[in-house]
PDB file of C-alpha atoms and ligand atoms in Angstrom:
ATOM      1  CA  MET A   1     -15.169 -64.154-182.327  1.00 92.00           C
ATOM      2  CA  ASN A   2     -16.977 -61.023-181.163  1.00 96.00           C
ATOM      3  CA  LEU A   3     -20.654 -61.481-180.488  1.00 97.00           C
ATOM      4  CA  VAL A   4     -23.405 -58.975-179.687  1.00 98.00           C
ATOM      5  CA  LEU A   5     -26.539 -60.128-177.845  1.00 98.00           C
ATOM      6  CA  LEU A   6     -29.369 -57.813-178.796  1.00 98.00           C
ATOM      7  CA  GLY A   7     -32.884 -57.793-177.408  1.00 98.00           C
ATOM      8  CA  PRO A   8     -35.359 -56.003-175.161  1.00 98.00           C
ATOM      9  CA  PRO A   9     -34.966 -55.848-171.372  1.00 97.00           C
ATOM     10  CA  GLY A  10     -35.657 -59.258-169.855  1.00 97.00           C
ATOM     11  CA  ALA A  11     -35.173 -61.132-173.136  1.00 98.00           C
ATOM     12  CA  GLY A  12     -32.501 -63.372-171.610  1.00 98.00           C
ATOM     13  CA  LYS A  13     -29.299 -61.703-172.824  1.00 98.00           C
ATOM     14  CA  GLY A  14     -27.466 -62.034-169.512  1.00 97.00           C
ATOM     15  CA  THR A  15     -28.640 -65.618-169.046  1.00 97.00           C
ATOM     16  CA  GLN A  16     -27.453 -66.657-172.503  1.00 97.00           C
ATOM     17  CA  ALA A  17     -24.181 -64.716-172.235  1.00 97.00           C
ATOM     18  CA  LYS A  18     -23.310 -66.727-169.098  1.00 95.00           C
ATOM     19  CA  LEU A  19     -24.120 -70.010-170.885  1.00 95.00           C
ATOM     20  CA  LEU A  20     -22.020 -69.006-173.898  1.00 95.00           C
ATOM     21  CA  LEU A  21     -18.993 -68.446-171.654  1.00 95.00           C
ATOM     22  CA  LYS A  22     -18.941 -72.119-170.661  1.00 93.00           C
ATOM     23  CA  GLY A  23     -16.276 -73.971-172.593  1.00 88.00           C
ATOM     24  CA  ARG A  24     -15.296 -70.854-174.539  1.00 92.00           C
ATOM     25  CA  ASN A  25     -12.457 -68.431-173.933  1.00 93.00           C
ATOM     26  CA  LEU A  26     -14.586 -65.294-174.278  1.00 94.00           C
ATOM     27  CA  VAL A  27     -14.958 -62.165-172.136  1.00 94.00           C
ATOM     28  CA  GLN A  28     -18.484 -60.968-171.288  1.00 95.00           C
ATOM     29  CA  LEU A  29     -18.938 -57.203-171.263  1.00 96.00           C
ATOM     30  CA  SER A  30     -22.290 -56.074-169.857  1.00 97.00           C
ATOM     31  CA  THR A  31     -22.783 -52.316-169.586  1.00 97.00           C
ATOM     32  CA  GLY A  32     -25.724 -52.912-167.213  1.00 97.00           C
ATOM     33  CA  ASP A  33     -23.423 -54.816-164.823  1.00 95.00           C
ATOM     34  CA  MET A  34     -20.689 -52.166-165.152  1.00 96.00           C
ATOM     35  CA  LEU A  35     -23.159 -49.368-164.435  1.00 97.00           C
ATOM     36  CA  ARG A  36     -24.599 -51.199-161.412  1.00 95.00           C
ATOM     37  CA  ALA A  37     -21.051 -51.683-160.110  1.00 95.00           C
ATOM     38  CA  ALA A  38     -20.440 -47.927-160.471  1.00 96.00           C
ATOM     39  CA  VAL A  39     -23.708 -47.192-158.642  1.00 96.00           C
ATOM     40  CA  ALA A  40     -22.725 -49.588-155.824  1.00 94.00           C
ATOM     41  CA  ALA A  41     -19.264 -48.011-155.598  1.00 96.00           C
ATOM     42  CA  GLY A  42     -20.881 -44.593-155.270  1.00 96.00           C
ATOM     43  CA  THR A  43     -18.653 -42.973-157.878  1.00 95.00           C
ATOM     44  CA  GLU A  44     -19.605 -39.717-159.589  1.00 95.00           C
ATOM     45  CA  LEU A  45     -20.409 -41.686-162.746  1.00 95.00           C
ATOM     46  CA  GLY A  46     -22.495 -44.089-160.650  1.00 96.00           C
ATOM     47  CA  ARG A  47     -24.554 -41.248-159.177  1.00 96.00           C
ATOM     48  CA  GLU A  48     -25.236 -39.768-162.601  1.00 96.00           C
ATOM     49  CA  ALA A  49     -26.105 -43.126-164.177  1.00 97.00           C
ATOM     50  CA  GLY A  50     -28.135 -44.377-161.195  1.00 97.00           C
ATOM     51  CA  ALA A  51     -30.696 -41.597-161.445  1.00 96.00           C
ATOM     52  CA  ILE A  52     -31.201 -42.246-165.165  1.00 98.00           C
ATOM     53  CA  MET A  53     -31.414 -46.032-164.709  1.00 98.00           C
ATOM     54  CA  GLY A  54     -34.037 -45.511-162.011  1.00 96.00           C
ATOM     55  CA  ARG A  55     -36.216 -43.796-164.608  1.00 96.00           C
ATOM     56  CA  GLY A  56     -35.686 -46.581-167.138  1.00 97.00           C
ATOM     57  CA  GLU A  57     -33.973 -44.309-169.638  1.00 98.00           C
ATOM     58  CA  LEU A  58     -30.686 -44.881-171.439  1.00 98.00           C
ATOM     59  CA  VAL A  59     -27.592 -43.307-169.925  1.00 98.00           C
ATOM     60  CA  PRO A  60     -25.628 -41.013-172.302  1.00 98.00           C
ATOM     61  CA  ASP A  61     -23.706 -42.707-175.119  1.00 98.00           C
ATOM     62  CA  ALA A  62     -20.391 -41.091-174.157  1.00 97.00           C
ATOM     63  CA  LEU A  63     -20.611 -42.565-170.679  1.00 97.00           C
ATOM     64  CA  VAL A  64     -21.191 -46.202-171.720  1.00 97.00           C
ATOM     65  CA  ILE A  65     -18.768 -45.957-174.639  1.00 97.00           C
ATOM     66  CA  GLY A  66     -16.143 -44.800-172.121  1.00 96.00           C
ATOM     67  CA  LEU A  67     -16.853 -47.820-169.907  1.00 95.00           C
ATOM     68  CA  ILE A  68     -16.520 -50.219-172.834  1.00 96.00           C
ATOM     69  CA  ALA A  69     -13.357 -48.518-174.128  1.00 94.00           C
ATOM     70  CA  GLU A  70     -11.708 -49.123-170.737  1.00 92.00           C
ATOM     71  CA  ARG A  71     -12.409 -52.819-171.054  1.00 91.00           C
ATOM     72  CA  THR A  72     -11.712 -53.678-174.701  1.00 86.00           C
ATOM     73  CA  ASP A  73      -8.122 -54.617-173.965  1.00 76.00           C
ATOM     74  CA  GLU A  74      -9.048 -57.600-171.828  1.00 71.00           C
ATOM     75  CA  GLY A  75     -10.036 -59.597-174.883  1.00 62.00           C
ATOM     76  CA  GLY A  76      -6.427 -59.677-176.079  1.00 69.00           C
ATOM     77  CA  LYS A  77      -5.838 -62.789-174.036  1.00 78.00           C
ATOM     78  CA  ALA A  78      -9.226 -64.235-174.960  1.00 89.00           C
ATOM     79  CA  ASP A  79     -10.807 -65.330-178.246  1.00 91.00           C
ATOM     80  CA  GLY A  80     -13.178 -62.369-178.224  1.00 93.00           C
ATOM     81  CA  TYR A  81     -16.071 -60.661-176.470  1.00 96.00           C
ATOM     82  CA  ILE A  82     -19.721 -61.244-175.780  1.00 97.00           C
ATOM     83  CA  PHE A  83     -21.358 -57.814-175.625  1.00 98.00           C
ATOM     84  CA  ASP A  84     -24.566 -58.003-173.578  1.00 96.00           C
ATOM     85  CA  GLY A  85     -26.752 -54.903-173.368  1.00 97.00           C
ATOM     86  CA  PHE A  86     -24.329 -52.916-175.525  1.00 98.00           C
ATOM     87  CA  PRO A  87     -24.580 -51.333-178.060  1.00 98.00           C
ATOM     88  CA  ARG A  88     -28.037 -49.867-177.473  1.00 98.00           C
ATOM     89  CA  THR A  89     -27.954 -46.963-179.956  1.00 98.00           C
ATOM     90  CA  ILE A  90     -26.560 -46.474-183.458  1.00 98.00           C
ATOM     91  CA  ALA A  91     -23.926 -44.099-182.023  1.00 98.00           C
ATOM     92  CA  GLN A  92     -22.793 -46.847-179.627  1.00 98.00           C
ATOM     93  CA  ALA A  93     -22.656 -49.394-182.463  1.00 98.00           C
ATOM     94  CA  GLU A  94     -20.503 -47.057-184.537  1.00 98.00           C
ATOM     95  CA  ALA A  95     -18.215 -46.406-181.577  1.00 98.00           C
ATOM     96  CA  LEU A  96     -17.875 -50.159-181.012  1.00 98.00           C
ATOM     97  CA  ASP A  97     -16.952 -50.699-184.658  1.00 98.00           C
ATOM     98  CA  GLY A  98     -14.236 -48.053-184.232  1.00 97.00           C
ATOM     99  CA  LEU A  99     -12.883 -49.545-180.998  1.00 96.00           C
ATOM    100  CA  LEU A 100     -12.669 -53.031-182.475  1.00 95.00           C
ATOM    101  CA  GLU A 101     -11.184 -51.776-185.743  1.00 95.00           C
ATOM    102  CA  GLU A 102      -8.337 -50.129-183.801  1.00 92.00           C
ATOM    103  CA  ARG A 103      -7.568 -53.607-182.496  1.00 90.00           C
ATOM    104  CA  GLY A 104      -7.754 -55.200-185.945  1.00 92.00           C
ATOM    105  CA  SER A 105     -11.044 -56.797-185.056  1.00 93.00           C
ATOM    106  CA  LYS A 106     -14.789 -56.460-185.736  1.00 96.00           C
ATOM    107  CA  VAL A 107     -18.271 -57.551-184.668  1.00 97.00           C
ATOM    108  CA  ASP A 108     -18.673 -61.012-186.196  1.00 97.00           C
ATOM    109  CA  ARG A 109     -22.208 -61.974-185.254  1.00 97.00           C
ATOM    110  CA  VAL A 110     -25.282 -60.330-183.734  1.00 98.00           C
ATOM    111  CA  ILE A 111     -28.043 -62.418-182.186  1.00 98.00           C
ATOM    112  CA  VAL A 112     -31.396 -60.713-181.691  1.00 98.00           C
ATOM    113  CA  MET A 113     -33.629 -62.446-179.169  1.00 98.00           C
ATOM    114  CA  GLU A 114     -37.327 -61.988-179.883  1.00 97.00           C
ATOM    115  CA  VAL A 115     -39.703 -62.108-176.911  1.00 97.00           C
ATOM    116  CA  ASP A 116     -43.320 -60.878-176.543  1.00 96.00           C
ATOM    117  CA  ASP A 117     -43.919 -57.852-174.324  1.00 94.00           C
ATOM    118  CA  ASP A 118     -46.104 -59.800-171.835  1.00 95.00           C
ATOM    119  CA  ALA A 119     -43.364 -62.375-171.354  1.00 96.00           C
ATOM    120  CA  LEU A 120     -40.754 -59.631-170.894  1.00 96.00           C
ATOM    121  CA  VAL A 121     -42.768 -58.045-168.116  1.00 95.00           C
ATOM    122  CA  GLU A 122     -43.215 -61.449-166.446  1.00 96.00           C
ATOM    123  CA  ARG A 123     -39.501 -62.226-166.737  1.00 97.00           C
ATOM    124  CA  ILE A 124     -38.457 -58.889-165.298  1.00 97.00           C
ATOM    125  CA  ALA A 125     -40.992 -59.027-162.449  1.00 95.00           C
ATOM    126  CA  GLY A 126     -39.670 -62.442-161.341  1.00 96.00           C
ATOM    127  CA  ARG A 127     -35.968 -61.795-161.804  1.00 97.00           C
ATOM    128  CA  PHE A 128     -33.537 -62.052-158.891  1.00 98.00           C
ATOM    129  CA  ALA A 129     -29.862 -62.854-158.458  1.00 97.00           C
ATOM    130  CA  CYS A 130     -27.409 -64.267-155.942  1.00 97.00           C
ATOM    131  CA  ALA A 131     -25.975 -61.386-153.894  1.00 96.00           C
ATOM    132  CA  LYS A 132     -22.566 -63.044-153.773  1.00 96.00           C
ATOM    133  CA  CYS A 133     -21.868 -64.394-157.290  1.00 94.00           C
ATOM    134  CA  GLU A 134     -24.629 -62.622-159.295  1.00 92.00           C
ATOM    135  CA  GLU A 135     -25.976 -65.886-160.755  1.00 95.00           C
ATOM    136  CA  GLY A 136     -29.401 -65.072-162.245  1.00 96.00           C
ATOM    137  CA  TYR A 137     -32.666 -66.725-161.204  1.00 97.00           C
ATOM    138  CA  HIS A 138     -36.412 -66.397-161.733  1.00 97.00           C
ATOM    139  CA  ASP A 139     -39.369 -66.952-159.393  1.00 97.00           C
ATOM    140  CA  THR A 140     -41.103 -69.199-161.927  1.00 96.00           C
ATOM    141  CA  PHE A 141     -38.630 -70.161-164.629  1.00 96.00           C
ATOM    142  CA  ARG A 142     -35.349 -70.707-162.827  1.00 96.00           C
ATOM    143  CA  LEU A 143     -35.417 -71.312-159.094  1.00 97.00           C
ATOM    144  CA  PRO A 144     -32.311 -72.552-157.239  1.00 98.00           C
ATOM    145  CA  LYS A 145     -32.253 -76.364-157.073  1.00 97.00           C
ATOM    146  CA  VAL A 146     -32.335 -76.176-153.271  1.00 97.00           C
ATOM    147  CA  ASP A 147     -34.694 -73.506-151.973  1.00 96.00           C
ATOM    148  CA  GLY A 148     -32.811 -70.415-150.767  1.00 97.00           C
ATOM    149  CA  ILE A 149     -29.339 -71.647-151.739  1.00 98.00           C
ATOM    150  CA  CYS A 150     -27.443 -70.465-154.822  1.00 98.00           C
ATOM    151  CA  ASP A 151     -26.645 -73.405-157.180  1.00 97.00           C
ATOM    152  CA  LYS A 152     -23.333 -71.898-158.119  1.00 96.00           C
ATOM    153  CA  CYS A 153     -21.742 -70.606-154.892  1.00 98.00           C
ATOM    154  CA  GLY A 154     -23.946 -71.798-152.025  1.00 98.00           C
ATOM    155  CA  GLY A 155     -24.821 -68.199-151.110  1.00 98.00           C
ATOM    156  CA  THR A 156     -28.077 -67.642-149.224  1.00 98.00           C
ATOM    157  CA  GLU A 157     -28.682 -63.955-149.942  1.00 98.00           C
ATOM    158  CA  PHE A 158     -30.481 -62.809-153.045  1.00 98.00           C
ATOM    159  CA  VAL A 159     -31.141 -59.383-154.545  1.00 96.00           C
ATOM    160  CA  ARG A 160     -33.663 -57.776-156.871  1.00 96.00           C
ATOM    161  CA  ARG A 161     -32.902 -54.796-159.083  1.00 95.00           C
ATOM    162  CA  PRO A 162     -34.590 -51.528-158.102  1.00 93.00           C
ATOM    163  CA  ASP A 163     -35.400 -50.842-161.762  1.00 95.00           C
ATOM    164  CA  ASP A 164     -37.251 -54.168-162.188  1.00 96.00           C
ATOM    165  CA  ASN A 165     -40.648 -52.670-161.387  1.00 92.00           C
ATOM    166  CA  ALA A 166     -43.755 -52.319-163.570  1.00 86.00           C
ATOM    167  CA  GLU A 167     -43.416 -48.573-164.131  1.00 88.00           C
ATOM    168  CA  THR A 168     -39.732 -48.539-165.068  1.00 94.00           C
ATOM    169  CA  VAL A 169     -40.221 -51.536-167.331  1.00 94.00           C
ATOM    170  CA  ARG A 170     -42.601 -49.542-169.509  1.00 93.00           C
ATOM    171  CA  ALA A 171     -39.997 -46.790-169.932  1.00 96.00           C
ATOM    172  CA  ARG A 172     -37.292 -49.360-170.690  1.00 97.00           C
ATOM    173  CA  LEU A 173     -39.419 -51.037-173.366  1.00 97.00           C
ATOM    174  CA  LYS A 174     -40.104 -47.626-174.889  1.00 97.00           C
ATOM    175  CA  ALA A 175     -36.382 -46.825-174.949  1.00 98.00           C
ATOM    176  CA  TYR A 176     -35.701 -50.199-176.584  1.00 98.00           C
ATOM    177  CA  ARG A 177     -38.205 -49.571-179.359  1.00 97.00           C
ATOM    178  CA  ALA A 178     -37.120 -46.001-180.038  1.00 98.00           C
ATOM    179  CA  GLN A 179     -33.356 -46.180-179.618  1.00 98.00           C
ATOM    180  CA  THR A 180     -32.165 -49.796-179.763  1.00 98.00           C
ATOM    181  CA  LYS A 181     -34.396 -51.467-182.377  1.00 98.00           C
ATOM    182  CA  PRO A 182     -32.760 -49.530-185.250  1.00 98.00           C
ATOM    183  CA  LEU A 183     -29.669 -51.663-184.575  1.00 98.00           C
ATOM    184  CA  ILE A 184     -31.511 -54.631-186.093  1.00 98.00           C
ATOM    185  CA  GLY A 185     -31.415 -52.923-189.500  1.00 98.00           C
ATOM    186  CA  TYR A 186     -27.872 -51.668-188.921  1.00 98.00           C
ATOM    187  CA  TYR A 187     -26.509 -55.183-188.403  1.00 98.00           C
ATOM    188  CA  ARG A 188     -28.833 -56.858-190.924  1.00 98.00           C
ATOM    189  CA  ARG A 189     -27.425 -54.623-193.662  1.00 98.00           C
ATOM    190  CA  GLN A 190     -23.961 -55.875-192.699  1.00 97.00           C
ATOM    191  CA  GLY A 191     -25.157 -59.495-192.951  1.00 96.00           C
ATOM    192  CA  LYS A 192     -24.298 -60.150-189.290  1.00 97.00           C
ATOM    193  CA  LEU A 193     -27.764 -60.495-187.814  1.00 97.00           C
ATOM    194  CA  ARG A 194     -29.392 -63.782-186.798  1.00 97.00           C
ATOM    195  CA  ALA A 195     -32.810 -63.826-185.095  1.00 97.00           C
ATOM    196  CA  VAL A 196     -33.581 -66.387-182.411  1.00 98.00           C
ATOM    197  CA  ASP A 197     -36.956 -67.219-180.820  1.00 98.00           C
ATOM    198  CA  GLY A 198     -36.433 -66.053-177.256  1.00 98.00           C
ATOM    199  CA  MET A 199     -39.815 -67.390-176.081  1.00 98.00           C
ATOM    200  CA  ALA A 200     -38.519 -70.956-175.763  1.00 97.00           C
ATOM    201  CA  ASP A 201     -36.988 -72.506-172.632  1.00 96.00           C
ATOM    202  CA  ILE A 202     -33.550 -71.288-171.575  1.00 97.00           C
ATOM    203  CA  SER A 203     -31.827 -74.446-172.864  1.00 97.00           C
ATOM    204  CA  GLU A 204     -33.674 -74.350-176.201  1.00 98.00           C
ATOM    205  CA  VAL A 205     -32.710 -70.725-176.738  1.00 98.00           C
ATOM    206  CA  ALA A 206     -29.110 -71.674-175.958  1.00 97.00           C
ATOM    207  CA  SER A 207     -29.068 -74.357-178.637  1.00 96.00           C
ATOM    208  CA  ALA A 208     -30.718 -72.029-181.172  1.00 97.00           C
ATOM    209  CA  ILE A 209     -27.966 -69.481-180.488  1.00 97.00           C
ATOM    210  CA  GLY A 210     -25.342 -72.203-180.856  1.00 95.00           C
ATOM    211  CA  GLN A 211     -26.755 -73.037-184.291  1.00 95.00           C
ATOM    212  CA  ALA A 212     -26.947 -69.374-185.307  1.00 94.00           C
ATOM    213  CA  LEU A 213     -23.263 -68.981-184.453  1.00 92.00           C
ATOM    214  CA  ASP A 214     -22.287 -71.868-186.719  1.00 82.00           C
ATOM    215  CA  MET A 215     -24.256 -70.479-189.677  1.00 62.00           C
ATOM    216  CA  ARG A 216     -22.105 -68.818-192.284  1.00 50.00           C
TER     217      ARG A 216
HETATM  218  P1  ADP B 301     -31.713 -59.573-169.939  1.00 70.98           P
HETATM  219  O1  ADP B 301     -30.247 -59.700-169.627  1.00 70.98           O
HETATM  220  O2  ADP B 301     -31.997 -59.664-171.413  1.00 70.98           O
HETATM  221  O3  ADP B 301     -32.356 -58.377-169.333  1.00 70.98           O
HETATM  222  P2  ADP B 301     -32.009 -61.926-168.178  1.00 70.98           P
HETATM  223  O4  ADP B 301     -31.046 -62.911-168.751  1.00 70.98           O
HETATM  224  O5  ADP B 301     -31.652 -61.259-166.908  1.00 70.98           O
HETATM  225  O6  ADP B 301     -32.436 -60.849-169.294  1.00 70.98           O
HETATM  226  O7  ADP B 301     -33.405 -62.703-167.991  1.00 70.98           O
HETATM  227  C1  ADP B 301     -34.535 -62.068-167.382  1.00 70.98           C
HETATM  228  C2  ADP B 301     -35.222 -63.050-166.417  1.00 70.98           C
HETATM  229  O8  ADP B 301     -35.868 -64.073-167.171  1.00 70.98           O
HETATM  230  C3  ADP B 301     -34.272 -63.771-165.462  1.00 70.98           C
HETATM  231  O9  ADP B 301     -34.933 -63.942-164.222  1.00 70.98           O
HETATM  232  C4  ADP B 301     -34.012 -65.126-166.138  1.00 70.98           C
HETATM  233  O10 ADP B 301     -33.770 -66.153-165.176  1.00 70.98           O
HETATM  234  C5  ADP B 301     -35.313 -65.361-166.889  1.00 70.98           C
HETATM  235  N1  ADP B 301     -35.126 -66.007-168.202  1.00 70.98           N
HETATM  236  C6  ADP B 301     -34.102 -65.851-169.058  1.00 70.98           C
HETATM  237  N2  ADP B 301     -34.307 -66.571-170.194  1.00 70.98           N
HETATM  238  C7  ADP B 301     -35.512 -67.185-170.035  1.00 70.98           C
HETATM  239  C8  ADP B 301     -36.294 -68.097-170.859  1.00 70.98           C
HETATM  240  N3  ADP B 301     -35.860 -68.484-172.071  1.00 70.98           N
HETATM  241  N4  ADP B 301     -37.466 -68.511-170.372  1.00 70.98           N
HETATM  242  C9  ADP B 301     -37.909 -68.119-169.152  1.00 70.98           C
HETATM  243  N5  ADP B 301     -37.231 -67.284-168.328  1.00 70.98           N
HETATM  244  C10 ADP B 301     -36.047 -66.823-168.767  1.00 70.98           C
HETATM  245  P1  ADP B 302     -32.008 -54.935-169.122  1.00 70.98           P
HETATM  246  O1  ADP B 302     -31.397 -55.810-170.155  1.00 70.98           O
HETATM  247  O2  ADP B 302     -32.862 -55.666-168.161  1.00 70.98           O
HETATM  248  O3  ADP B 302     -32.675 -53.724-169.674  1.00 70.98           O
HETATM  249  P2  ADP B 302     -29.385 -53.821-168.311  1.00 70.98           P
HETATM  250  O4  ADP B 302     -28.752 -54.350-167.102  1.00 70.98           O
HETATM  251  O5  ADP B 302     -28.778 -54.141-169.620  1.00 70.98           O
HETATM  252  O6  ADP B 302     -30.884 -54.311-168.200  1.00 70.98           O
HETATM  253  O7  ADP B 302     -29.522 -52.238-168.219  1.00 70.98           O
HETATM  254  C1  ADP B 302     -30.063 -51.615-167.075  1.00 70.98           C
HETATM  255  C2  ADP B 302     -30.101 -50.101-167.305  1.00 70.98           C
HETATM  256  O8  ADP B 302     -28.757 -49.614-167.438  1.00 70.98           O
HETATM  257  C3  ADP B 302     -30.818 -49.636-168.560  1.00 70.98           C
HETATM  258  O9  ADP B 302     -32.216 -49.455-168.349  1.00 70.98           O
HETATM  259  C4  ADP B 302     -30.099 -48.310-168.852  1.00 70.98           C
HETATM  260  O10 ADP B 302     -30.578 -47.278-167.991  1.00 70.98           O
HETATM  261  C5  ADP B 302     -28.663 -48.612-168.442  1.00 70.98           C
HETATM  262  N1  ADP B 302     -27.849 -49.144-169.562  1.00 70.98           N
HETATM  263  C6  ADP B 302     -27.277 -50.379-169.637  1.00 70.98           C
HETATM  264  N2  ADP B 302     -26.580 -50.508-170.770  1.00 70.98           N
HETATM  265  C7  ADP B 302     -26.726 -49.341-171.453  1.00 70.98           C
HETATM  266  C8  ADP B 302     -26.265 -48.858-172.709  1.00 70.98           C
HETATM  267  N3  ADP B 302     -25.508 -49.627-173.531  1.00 70.98           N
HETATM  268  N4  ADP B 302     -26.607 -47.600-173.076  1.00 70.98           N
HETATM  269  C9  ADP B 302     -27.348 -46.812-172.275  1.00 70.98           C
HETATM  270  N5  ADP B 302     -27.844 -47.203-171.089  1.00 70.98           N
HETATM  271  C10 ADP B 302     -27.535 -48.457-170.661  1.00 70.98           C
HETATM  272 ZN1   ZN B 303     -24.144 -67.477-155.911  1.00 70.98          ZN
END
């Protein structure tokens, strides 16, 4: 099964993708994570993307499509992919359809997570992650069980994203509305879209997604 998690920045896509991996043989592909890895590696692509990400704009379609194309062979051994933060434009969605079709596959289900703007800003402002294993946390909604120690790996260093600031968030929300929201109609017309209330607690959202995946 190939699943797309759609929703504005801070909606909880990464959090839910990680939960969906548990007990399933799926591969998570997050273009945000891939781009941050390229920035950290200091590659040419990373330098180009990093400047755009710092402004809260979308990086060019060709660039992210290229990143995804390099990775869509990994799923051969798995039961499918969870796409998180991709596609973000109609051109990306069409490219994804093409890539999957070449492999005799398709997007099976798209979950759109609906969250109010105020909550998005609050989620992004409080977001941090383990520096070692990248487990995601939040200052208010998801603190490590033991203060200062990662639940998953025991790491004691945490990082915040440079683009998780009030100014960039506004640009990212604008980009979502203008360029990504049209995907809701694109996938609804194909009968693949299921909407989930993303305002609920993390565990409640997870069970709502579980139900949406079972729906025919
Ligand atoms: P996205 O991948 O959509 O940008 P994340 O999964 O990184 O979003 O979540 C953004 C922040 O909000 C993180 O700090 C995460 O711990 C927190 N979070 C995720 N889902 C919820 C939720 N349902 N309720 C409260 N906080 C949440
Ligand atoms: P969030 O879900 O919090 O917006 P992501 O980690 O998905 O964060 O993306 C961070 C940034 O990386 C985006 O603001 C954008 O600049 C870039 N990016 C990630 N995925 C894509 C994509 N599919 N298309 C274009 N730009 C992307
Ligand atoms: Zn960790």
